[in-house]
Tab-separated table of C-alpha atoms in Angstrom:
chain	number	residue	atom	x	y	z
A	619	MET	CA	-0.003	0.003	0.016
A	620	LYS	CA	1.427	3.373	-1.002
A	621	LEU	CA	1.365	6.502	1.128
A	622	PHE	CA	-1.879	8.406	1.299
A	623	PRO	CA	-1.724	11.981	-0.142
A	624	TYR	CA	-2.897	14.554	2.389
A	625	GLY	CA	-3.123	18.347	2.697
A	626	HIS	CA	-4.314	20.958	5.148
A	627	ALA	CA	-4.643	24.729	5.176
A	628	THR	CA	-6.324	27.668	6.923
A	629	HIS	CA	-7.705	30.806	5.252
A	630	PRO	CA	-10.688	33.126	5.850
A	631	GLN	CA	-11.998	32.109	2.434
A	632	TRP	CA	-12.619	28.385	2.013
A	633	ARG	CA	-11.767	28.506	-1.733
A	634	MET	CA	-8.267	29.724	-0.938
A	635	ALA	CA	-7.787	27.014	1.668
A	636	ALA	CA	-9.100	24.395	-0.730
A	637	GLY	CA	-6.670	25.637	-3.409
A	638	LEU	CA	-3.748	25.214	-1.022
A	639	VAL	CA	-4.884	21.731	-0.071
A	640	LEU	CA	-5.350	20.697	-3.666
A	641	ALA	CA	-1.878	21.874	-4.528
A	642	GLN	CA	-0.432	19.694	-1.725
A	643	LEU	CA	-2.462	16.683	-2.827
A	644	ARG	CA	-1.502	16.963	-6.483
A	645	ALA	CA	2.182	17.394	-5.652
A	646	GLN	CA	2.165	14.248	-3.530
A	647	MET	CA	0.126	12.223	-6.066
A	648	ALA	CA	2.938	12.879	-8.575
A	649	LEU	CA	5.528	11.251	-6.278
A	650	PRO	CA	6.323	7.548	-6.689
A	651	ASP	CA	5.816	6.632	-3.031
A	652	TYR	CA	2.263	8.079	-2.923
A	653	ALA	CA	-1.019	6.707	-4.282
A	654	SER	CA	-1.509	8.286	-7.689
A	655	ALA	CA	-5.243	7.674	-8.149
A	656	PRO	CA	-6.921	7.115	-4.737
A	657	GLY	CA	-10.682	6.767	-4.800
A	658	LEU	CA	-11.604	7.534	-1.172
A	659	GLY	CA	-11.296	10.963	0.347
A	660	LEU	CA	-11.553	11.897	4.039
A	661	LEU	CA	-12.558	15.539	4.606
A	662	TYR	CA	-12.511	17.360	7.941
A	663	ILE	CA	-13.450	21.035	8.327
A	664	THR	CA	-13.635	23.412	11.284
A	665	ASP	CA	-17.025	24.785	12.169
A	666	HIS	CA	-16.077	28.164	10.602
A	667	TYR	CA	-16.679	26.426	7.238
A	668	ALA	CA	-19.774	24.459	8.299
A	669	SER	CA	-22.210	26.657	6.388
A	670	ALA	CA	-20.203	26.118	3.202
A	671	ALA	CA	-19.939	22.337	3.602
A	672	GLN	CA	-21.829	21.510	0.403
A	673	ASP	CA	-19.853	24.008	-1.654
A	674	ILE	CA	-16.577	22.631	-0.320
A	675	LEU	CA	-17.521	19.078	-1.134
A	676	ASP	CA	-18.746	19.992	-4.590
A	677	HIS	CA	-15.555	21.929	-5.309
A	678	LEU	CA	-13.226	19.108	-4.169
A	679	SER	CA	-15.242	16.500	-6.021
A	680	ALA	CA	-15.013	18.526	-9.247
A	681	GLU	CA	-11.260	19.147	-8.840
A	682	LEU	CA	-10.519	15.530	-7.944
A	683	PRO	CA	-12.743	13.476	-10.289
A	684	GLU	CA	-10.745	10.309	-9.548
A	685	VAL	CA	-12.022	10.467	-5.948
A	686	THR	CA	-15.511	8.982	-6.174
A	687	ASP	CA	-16.148	8.450	-2.458
A	688	TRP	CA	-16.012	10.944	0.421
A	689	SER	CA	-16.442	10.762	4.147
A	690	GLY	CA	-15.789	13.207	7.000
A	691	THR	CA	-17.326	15.664	9.403
A	692	VAL	CA	-16.877	18.957	11.237
A	693	GLY	CA	-14.984	19.766	14.435
A	694	VAL	CA	-14.336	22.801	16.615
A	695	GLY	CA	-10.762	21.889	15.721
A	696	ILE	CA	-9.107	19.703	13.141
A	697	ALA	CA	-5.718	18.006	13.056
A	698	ALA	CA	-3.044	17.148	10.519
A	699	ASN	CA	0.477	15.974	10.859
A	700	ASN	CA	2.180	18.264	13.428
A	701	VAL	CA	-0.508	20.966	13.469
A	702	GLU	CA	-3.894	21.692	15.066
A	703	TYR	CA	-6.387	24.260	13.850
A	704	PHE	CA	-8.593	25.623	16.664
A	705	ASP	CA	-10.864	28.640	16.442
A	706	GLU	CA	-9.858	29.328	12.825
A	707	PRO	CA	-11.283	28.384	9.453
A	708	ALA	CA	-9.434	25.338	8.130
A	709	LEU	CA	-9.817	22.043	6.292
A	710	ALA	CA	-7.812	18.827	5.983
A	711	VAL	CA	-8.068	16.121	3.354
A	712	MET	CA	-6.485	12.696	3.064
A	713	LEU	CA	-6.908	10.500	-0.021
A	714	CYS	CA	-6.832	6.829	0.872
A	715	GLY	CA	-5.336	4.449	-1.648
A	716	VAL	CA	-7.615	1.572	-0.688
A	717	PRO	CA	-9.068	-0.677	-3.439
A	718	ALA	CA	-12.704	0.179	-4.173
A	719	HIS	CA	-13.889	-3.364	-3.386
A	720	ASP	CA	-12.384	-3.119	0.119
A	721	TYR	CA	-14.535	-0.299	1.514
A	722	ARG	CA	-18.083	1.088	1.532
A	723	VAL	CA	-19.228	4.548	2.464
A	724	PHE	CA	-22.460	4.502	4.522
A	725	SER	CA	-24.884	7.011	6.081
A	726	GLY	CA	-28.329	7.137	7.647
A	727	VAL	CA	-29.990	7.205	4.239
A	728	ALA	CA	-27.657	4.639	2.709
A	729	PRO	CA	-26.930	2.163	5.543
A	730	LEU	CA	-24.385	-0.585	5.290
A	731	GLY	CA	-26.074	-3.385	3.361
A	732	MET	CA	-25.688	-7.164	3.470
A	733	GLY	CA	-23.638	-7.200	0.322
A	734	PHE	CA	-20.464	-6.030	2.024
A	735	GLU	CA	-18.707	-7.895	4.880
A	736	ALA	CA	-17.340	-5.147	7.169
A	737	HIS	CA	-14.304	-5.996	9.271
A	738	THR	CA	-13.892	-2.531	10.896
A	739	ALA	CA	-15.387	0.913	10.329
A	740	LEU	CA	-14.570	4.580	10.647
A	741	VAL	CA	-17.645	6.228	12.162
A	742	HIS	CA	-18.729	9.859	12.418
A	743	ALA	CA	-21.836	10.639	14.456
A	744	ASP	CA	-24.016	13.487	15.609
A	745	ALA	CA	-24.197	13.826	19.389
A	746	ASN	CA	-27.779	15.114	19.126
A	747	THR	CA	-28.968	11.833	17.614
A	748	PRO	CA	-31.262	9.982	19.991
A	749	ASP	CA	-29.714	6.804	21.479
A	750	VAL	CA	-26.413	7.506	19.747
A	751	THR	CA	-24.582	5.189	22.178
A	752	GLU	CA	-26.902	2.300	21.252
A	753	LEU	CA	-26.480	3.105	17.524
A	754	ILE	CA	-22.708	2.885	17.876
A	755	ALA	CA	-22.972	-0.490	19.610
A	756	GLU	CA	-25.372	-1.712	16.898
A	757	MET	CA	-22.987	-0.573	14.180
A	758	ALA	CA	-20.111	-2.384	15.891
A	759	GLY	CA	-22.229	-5.509	15.824
A	760	ARG	CA	-22.358	-5.323	12.036
A	761	THR	CA	-18.620	-5.733	11.756
A	762	ASP	CA	-16.637	-8.950	12.035
A	763	THR	CA	-14.357	-7.588	14.772
A	764	GLY	CA	-16.795	-5.299	16.619
A	765	TYR	CA	-14.199	-2.600	16.324
A	766	LEU	CA	-15.132	0.958	15.334
A	767	PHE	CA	-12.999	4.093	15.423
A	768	GLY	CA	-14.020	7.706	15.010
A	769	GLY	CA	-15.908	10.312	16.997
A	770	LEU	CA	-18.867	12.655	17.441
A	771	ALA	CA	-18.894	15.791	15.360
A	772	SER	CA	-18.349	18.988	17.336
A	773	SER	CA	-19.492	22.371	16.155
A	774	ARG	CA	-20.720	25.745	17.353
A	775	SER	CA	-22.867	26.069	14.241
A	776	ASP	CA	-24.093	23.480	11.766
A	777	VAL	CA	-23.290	19.856	12.654
A	778	VAL	CA	-22.567	18.221	9.293
A	779	GLN	CA	-21.227	14.940	7.995
A	780	PHE	CA	-19.907	14.042	4.553
A	781	ALA	CA	-20.959	10.743	2.975
A	782	ILE	CA	-20.956	10.330	-0.775
A	783	GLY	CA	-19.831	7.607	-3.156
A	784	GLY	CA	-20.269	5.914	-6.500
A	785	ASN	CA	-19.357	8.813	-8.800
A	786	GLY	CA	-21.570	11.317	-7.048
A	787	ASN	CA	-24.241	9.414	-5.111
A	788	ILE	CA	-24.628	6.337	-3.022
A	789	LYS	CA	-27.576	4.170	-3.964
A	790	GLY	CA	-30.454	5.399	-1.856
A	791	HIS	CA	-29.326	9.004	-1.672
A	792	GLY	CA	-31.531	10.105	-4.514
A	793	ALA	CA	-30.518	13.672	-5.392
A	794	ALA	CA	-28.706	14.226	-2.100
A	795	GLY	CA	-25.392	15.987	-2.390
A	796	GLY	CA	-23.475	14.080	0.265
A	797	VAL	CA	-23.781	16.502	3.213
A	798	PHE	CA	-25.983	15.227	6.029
A	799	GLN	CA	-27.075	16.127	9.570
A	800	GLY	CA	-27.901	13.598	12.304
A	801	GLY	CA	-27.283	9.899	12.664
A	802	LEU	CA	-24.150	8.002	11.769
A	803	SER	CA	-21.977	7.879	8.687
A	804	GLY	CA	-18.526	6.668	7.776
A	805	VAL	CA	-16.548	4.060	5.929
A	806	ALA	CA	-16.591	0.329	6.465
A	807	PHE	CA	-13.438	-1.658	5.554
A	808	SER	CA	-12.980	-5.278	4.583
A	809	GLN	CA	-10.567	-7.662	6.311
A	810	ASP	CA	-8.018	-6.982	3.595
A	811	VAL	CA	-7.494	-3.414	4.891
A	812	ALA	CA	-4.929	-3.731	7.681
A	813	LEU	CA	-5.382	-1.348	10.594
A	814	VAL	CA	-3.724	-0.795	13.963
A	815	SER	CA	-5.697	1.267	16.478
A	816	ARG	CA	-5.099	2.402	20.053
A	817	VAL	CA	-6.973	4.426	22.683
A	818	THR	CA	-5.090	6.894	24.868
A	819	GLN	CA	-6.692	8.153	28.055
A	820	GLY	CA	-6.454	11.727	29.316
A	821	CYS	CA	-7.412	11.230	32.974
A	822	GLN	CA	-5.703	9.756	35.984
A	823	PRO	CA	-7.426	7.925	38.847
A	824	VAL	CA	-7.301	9.705	42.190
A	825	ALA	CA	-8.700	6.787	44.194
A	826	PRO	CA	-8.949	3.001	44.033
A	827	GLU	CA	-11.472	1.365	41.717
A	828	ARG	CA	-14.609	0.230	43.501
A	829	THR	CA	-17.635	-1.898	42.699
A	830	VAL	CA	-21.056	-0.266	42.213
A	831	THR	CA	-23.219	-2.137	44.694
A	832	ARG	CA	-26.397	-0.044	44.348
A	833	ALA	CA	-27.541	2.274	41.566
A	834	GLU	CA	-30.726	3.742	40.134
A	835	GLY	CA	-30.593	5.088	36.598
A	836	ASN	CA	-27.528	7.259	36.396
A	837	VAL	CA	-27.212	7.759	40.171
A	838	VAL	CA	-24.568	5.700	41.983
A	839	ILE	CA	-25.943	5.146	45.480
A	840	GLU	CA	-23.418	2.729	46.964
A	841	LEU	CA	-19.805	1.859	46.236
A	842	ASP	CA	-18.476	-1.269	47.960
A	843	HIS	CA	-21.668	-1.062	50.129
A	844	GLU	CA	-20.802	2.422	51.345
A	845	PRO	CA	-22.793	5.598	50.471
A	846	ALA	CA	-21.272	6.838	47.202
A	847	LEU	CA	-21.336	10.520	48.206
A	848	GLN	CA	-19.362	9.745	51.366
A	849	VAL	CA	-16.824	7.777	49.319
A	850	LEU	CA	-16.432	10.645	46.845
A	851	LEU	CA	-15.906	13.263	49.578
A	852	ARG	CA	-13.456	11.056	51.414
A	853	ASP	CA	-11.469	10.334	48.235
A	854	LEU	CA	-11.234	14.066	47.496
A	855	GLY	CA	-10.439	14.998	51.119
A	856	VAL	CA	-13.316	17.512	51.343
A	857	SER	CA	-16.432	18.030	53.433
A	858	LEU	CA	-19.845	19.534	52.748
A	859	ASP	CA	-19.255	21.611	55.872
A	860	GLU	CA	-17.203	23.785	53.538
A	861	PRO	CA	-19.485	23.626	50.449
A	862	ARG	CA	-17.614	26.095	48.197
A	863	SER	CA	-14.285	24.300	48.282
A	864	ALA	CA	-15.971	20.901	48.171
A	865	LEU	CA	-17.961	21.772	45.053
A	866	GLU	CA	-14.852	23.152	43.349
A	867	ARG	CA	-13.079	19.827	43.851
A	868	VAL	CA	-16.123	17.868	42.722
A	869	ARG	CA	-16.449	19.931	39.547
A	870	ALA	CA	-12.834	19.058	38.723
A	871	THR	CA	-13.509	15.367	39.246
A	872	LEU	CA	-14.872	12.784	36.787
A	873	ALA	CA	-15.856	9.156	36.995
A	874	GLY	CA	-14.027	6.379	35.221
A	875	LEU	CA	-16.503	3.610	34.517
A	876	ARG	CA	-16.146	0.102	33.111
A	877	ALA	CA	-18.269	-2.988	32.772
A	878	ALA	CA	-18.483	-5.729	35.395
A	879	PRO	CA	-15.442	-8.057	35.445
A	880	ASN	CA	-17.405	-10.960	33.942
A	881	ALA	CA	-18.271	-8.809	30.887
A	882	ALA	CA	-16.105	-8.844	27.768
A	883	GLY	CA	-13.094	-6.581	28.119
A	884	GLY	CA	-9.673	-6.189	29.614
A	885	ASP	CA	-8.173	-4.651	32.708
A	886	ALA	CA	-9.187	-1.259	33.990
A	887	VAL	CA	-5.635	-0.225	34.772
A	888	ARG	CA	-2.914	-0.913	32.240
A	889	ARG	CA	-0.237	0.169	34.680
A	890	PRO	CA	-0.336	1.904	38.114
A	891	GLY	CA	-2.002	5.282	37.980
A	892	SER	CA	-3.240	4.949	34.421
A	893	PHE	CA	-6.590	3.877	32.982
A	894	GLY	CA	-6.748	1.108	30.368
A	895	PRO	CA	-8.898	1.299	27.223
A	896	ASP	CA	-11.956	-0.357	28.829
A	897	VAL	CA	-12.618	2.670	31.083
A	898	ARG	CA	-15.046	5.302	29.913
A	899	VAL	CA	-14.696	8.689	31.565
A	900	ARG	CA	-17.946	10.492	32.365
A	901	HIS	CA	-18.867	13.815	33.968
A	902	ILE	CA	-20.265	13.989	37.503
A	903	ILE	CA	-23.506	15.856	36.834
A	904	GLY	CA	-24.920	16.147	40.347
A	905	LEU	CA	-24.963	15.098	43.987
A	906	ASP	CA	-27.960	13.548	45.738
A	907	PRO	CA	-27.668	14.262	49.512
A	908	ALA	CA	-30.993	12.598	50.226
A	909	ARG	CA	-29.817	9.237	48.915
A	910	GLN	CA	-26.138	9.920	49.495
A	911	GLY	CA	-25.702	9.368	45.760
A	912	VAL	CA	-23.524	10.664	42.929
A	913	ALA	CA	-25.083	11.222	39.495
A	914	ILE	CA	-22.906	10.677	36.448
A	915	ALA	CA	-23.567	11.169	32.735
A	916	GLU	CA	-24.312	7.516	31.930
A	917	PRO	CA	-26.724	4.845	33.237
A	918	VAL	CA	-25.066	2.684	35.875
A	919	GLU	CA	-25.782	-0.901	36.950
A	920	PRO	CA	-24.697	-2.831	40.030
A	921	GLY	CA	-21.507	-4.776	39.387
A	922	MET	CA	-19.897	-2.110	37.282
A	923	ARG	CA	-16.533	-0.712	38.409
A	924	LEU	CA	-15.946	2.988	39.099
A	925	ALA	CA	-12.909	5.068	39.980
A	926	PHE	CA	-12.978	8.802	40.534
A	927	CYS	CA	-10.386	10.594	38.385
A	928	GLN	CA	-9.159	13.988	37.187
A	929	ARG	CA	-7.724	15.305	33.973
A	930	ASN	CA	-3.923	15.138	34.139
A	931	PRO	CA	-1.730	16.569	31.363
A	932	VAL	CA	1.379	14.653	32.477
A	933	ALA	CA	-0.437	11.346	32.509
A	934	ALA	CA	-2.133	12.190	29.171
A	935	ARG	CA	1.231	12.979	27.550
A	936	ALA	CA	2.830	9.760	28.833
A	937	ASP	CA	-0.066	7.636	27.655
A	938	LEU	CA	-0.081	9.256	24.248
A	939	VAL	CA	3.630	8.553	23.823
A	940	ARG	CA	2.996	4.975	24.920
A	941	VAL	CA	0.349	4.173	22.326
A	942	CYS	CA	2.438	5.737	19.538
A	943	ALA	CA	5.431	3.644	20.646
A	944	GLU	CA	3.287	0.537	20.703
A	945	ILE	CA	2.160	1.118	17.152
A	946	ARG	CA	5.678	1.829	15.942
A	947	GLU	CA	6.999	-1.336	17.595
A	948	GLU	CA	4.189	-3.462	16.114
A	949	LEU	CA	4.867	-2.243	12.606
A	950	GLU	CA	8.620	-1.853	12.627
A	951	PRO	CA	10.140	-4.472	10.309
A	952	GLU	CA	12.886	-6.731	11.548
A	953	GLU	CA	14.972	-5.965	8.444
A	954	MET	CA	15.004	-3.035	6.011
A	955	ALA	CA	17.073	-1.715	3.174
A	956	ILE	CA	19.976	0.634	3.997
A	957	GLU	CA	18.282	3.442	2.038
A	958	ALA	CA	15.124	3.114	4.099
A	959	ALA	CA	17.059	2.990	7.377
A	960	VAL	CA	18.946	6.146	6.470
A	961	ALA	CA	15.687	7.915	5.536
A	962	LEU	CA	14.057	6.962	8.846
A	963	ALA	CA	17.110	7.976	10.853
A	964	ALA	CA	16.612	11.659	9.961
A	965	ASN	CA	15.579	13.984	12.767
A	966	VAL	CA	11.962	15.074	13.141
A	967	ALA	CA	12.458	18.390	11.299
A	968	ALA	CA	14.068	16.720	8.290
A	969	SER	CA	11.956	13.568	8.197
A	970	ALA	CA	9.194	12.810	5.736
A	971	PRO	CA	6.630	10.017	5.421
A	972	HIS	CA	8.319	6.883	4.100
A	973	PRO	CA	6.868	3.494	3.063
A	974	ALA	CA	9.417	1.690	5.208
A	975	ARG	CA	7.429	2.747	8.299
A	976	ARG	CA	4.557	0.584	7.015
A	977	MET	CA	2.168	3.453	7.797
A	978	ALA	CA	0.270	4.484	4.693
A	979	GLY	CA	-1.824	7.006	6.588
A	980	ALA	CA	-3.372	7.687	10.000
A	981	ILE	CA	-6.520	9.159	11.524
A	982	TYR	CA	-6.454	10.777	14.953
A	983	VAL	CA	-9.656	11.698	16.778
A	984	SER	CA	-9.115	13.554	20.040
A	985	CYS	CA	-11.411	15.116	22.611
A	986	ALA	CA	-12.207	18.770	22.024
A	987	GLY	CA	-11.172	19.303	25.668
A	988	ARG	CA	-7.637	18.106	24.889
A	989	GLY	CA	-5.628	19.629	22.069
A	990	GLY	CA	-2.546	21.814	22.353
A	991	PRO	CA	-3.586	23.954	25.299
A	992	HIS	CA	-4.093	20.856	27.484
A	993	PHE	CA	-0.603	19.686	26.556
A	994	GLY	CA	1.138	22.986	27.058
A	995	GLY	CA	0.948	25.011	23.855
A	996	PRO	CA	-0.482	25.375	20.336
A	997	SER	CA	-0.410	22.089	18.343
A	998	ALA	CA	1.376	20.375	21.241
A	999	GLU	CA	-0.706	17.217	21.072
A	1000	MET	CA	-0.020	16.636	17.362
A	1001	GLN	CA	3.666	17.432	17.842
A	1002	ILE	CA	3.789	14.698	20.519
A	1003	VAL	CA	2.157	12.295	18.092
A	1004	ARG	CA	4.567	13.131	15.285
A	1005	HIS	CA	7.625	12.881	17.526
A	1006	ALA	CA	6.554	9.562	19.017
A	1007	LEU	CA	4.972	7.927	15.973
A	1008	GLY	CA	7.192	9.355	13.302
A	1009	ASP	CA	6.217	11.341	10.199
A	1010	VAL	CA	3.133	9.774	8.614
A	1011	PRO	CA	0.215	11.227	6.533
A	1012	LEU	CA	-2.341	12.072	9.179
A	1013	VAL	CA	-5.658	13.917	9.459
A	1014	GLY	CA	-8.335	14.063	12.101
A	1015	PHE	CA	-10.596	16.198	14.229
A	1016	PHE	CA	-11.377	17.214	17.780
A	1017	ALA	CA	-14.615	15.558	18.793
A	1018	GLY	CA	-17.478	15.818	21.230
A	1019	GLY	CA	-16.907	12.174	22.144
A	1020	GLU	CA	-14.505	9.575	20.826
A	1021	ILE	CA	-15.485	6.162	19.390
A	1022	ALA	CA	-13.369	3.016	19.800
A	1023	ARG	CA	-14.661	-0.520	19.568
A	1024	HIS	CA	-18.319	-0.314	20.597
A	1025	HIS	CA	-17.714	2.375	23.248
A	1026	LEU	CA	-18.209	6.121	23.320
A	1027	TYR	CA	-15.382	7.715	25.292
A	1028	GLY	CA	-14.533	11.180	26.665
A	1029	TYR	CA	-11.205	12.961	27.215
A	1030	THR	CA	-9.422	10.353	25.060
A	1031	GLY	CA	-7.580	10.140	21.768
A	1032	VAL	CA	-8.136	7.381	19.239
A	1033	LEU	CA	-5.200	6.801	16.889
A	1034	THR	CA	-5.699	4.478	13.906
A	1035	VAL	CA	-3.000	3.631	11.335
A	1036	PHE	CA	-3.501	2.096	7.899
A	1037	THR	CA	-0.634	-0.284	7.557
A	1038	GLY	CA	1.320	-1.493	4.573
A	1039	PRO	CA	2.983	-4.843	3.938
A	1040	SER	CA	6.115	-5.801	5.883
């Protein structure tokens, strides 16, 4: 598999940004190491361009007639290799050199049919869609592996998704132009498309994990047979006798939740002080003094495990480096040509994507609450990814919730790499 051409740009006028992106794509498509006629395009725009979504898609489709299928969405920020665009008009495109018979674009009006056996899927979703968590789980059930990756669109204006295929329209779209609102959309891939995906957590537990022994709806009433509110206050070292300071600490605290141990899944803690990928972080949305309960933003059942946690930039940075290193180690060949070794030995500033890395392209979906500022400066998160993963064609967006496997996460990053042969 050859490298995926990609481009990104910012400009107050979307046509100027699109022109810059097209120039980058065409320059790369002319290089021998890059796919010369990719048919699948991934398009991510910031919400500054949301009102022009249809015009942008029409323009790119006309300028790149070889690209017959498009997928993507909007974010309050978008990402590309080494850069993040927040609070500015920008777009990023990656053209995936995947054979046409190995993927299918789907949406709410053109769902994934029985004629295609999906192995995994990239999913974009609208957070305002009723039962979106259940829809994600249902979509995962339609794949052989049960593994999805992607995220919820995030926008301060129109929440749009791109889903178009088959030289202009997917069967079932009618006259639709490929820009949709609501529901799920994305790209399903066959088992012949090799992917490596990892979840990186952005929170650190501040107390031991406990078992939910009593719950009603989304209110945790007892943890290890103790009143949940008392456990929370004790873990935080605060008292309701000083309500102002107590509430400040509670507002800065979240709940890391995972299924009961007998459910499918792995360990909650990958290493001391760090959550594993089975933990879903949720907001604490209220306290219930009458029942001594703690309300969180997800229904809870007895037997589930819960650990109170807080956002921690140091832990988030370390975990991000870890997942990048894991992917590099998994894909690094045992032997390579001298020319490839020399190319990969270049420092970060002088490096460039290279087929020897076996990374044709990558998609990174991160929480809108992360990004550069959380990691210490503009574009800091993507610079960490590039330094730890190496230089690889990469696009993505900052989401209102991150999707990995059949779960909807928060405060996480989901990094997925399309791999080439060894």
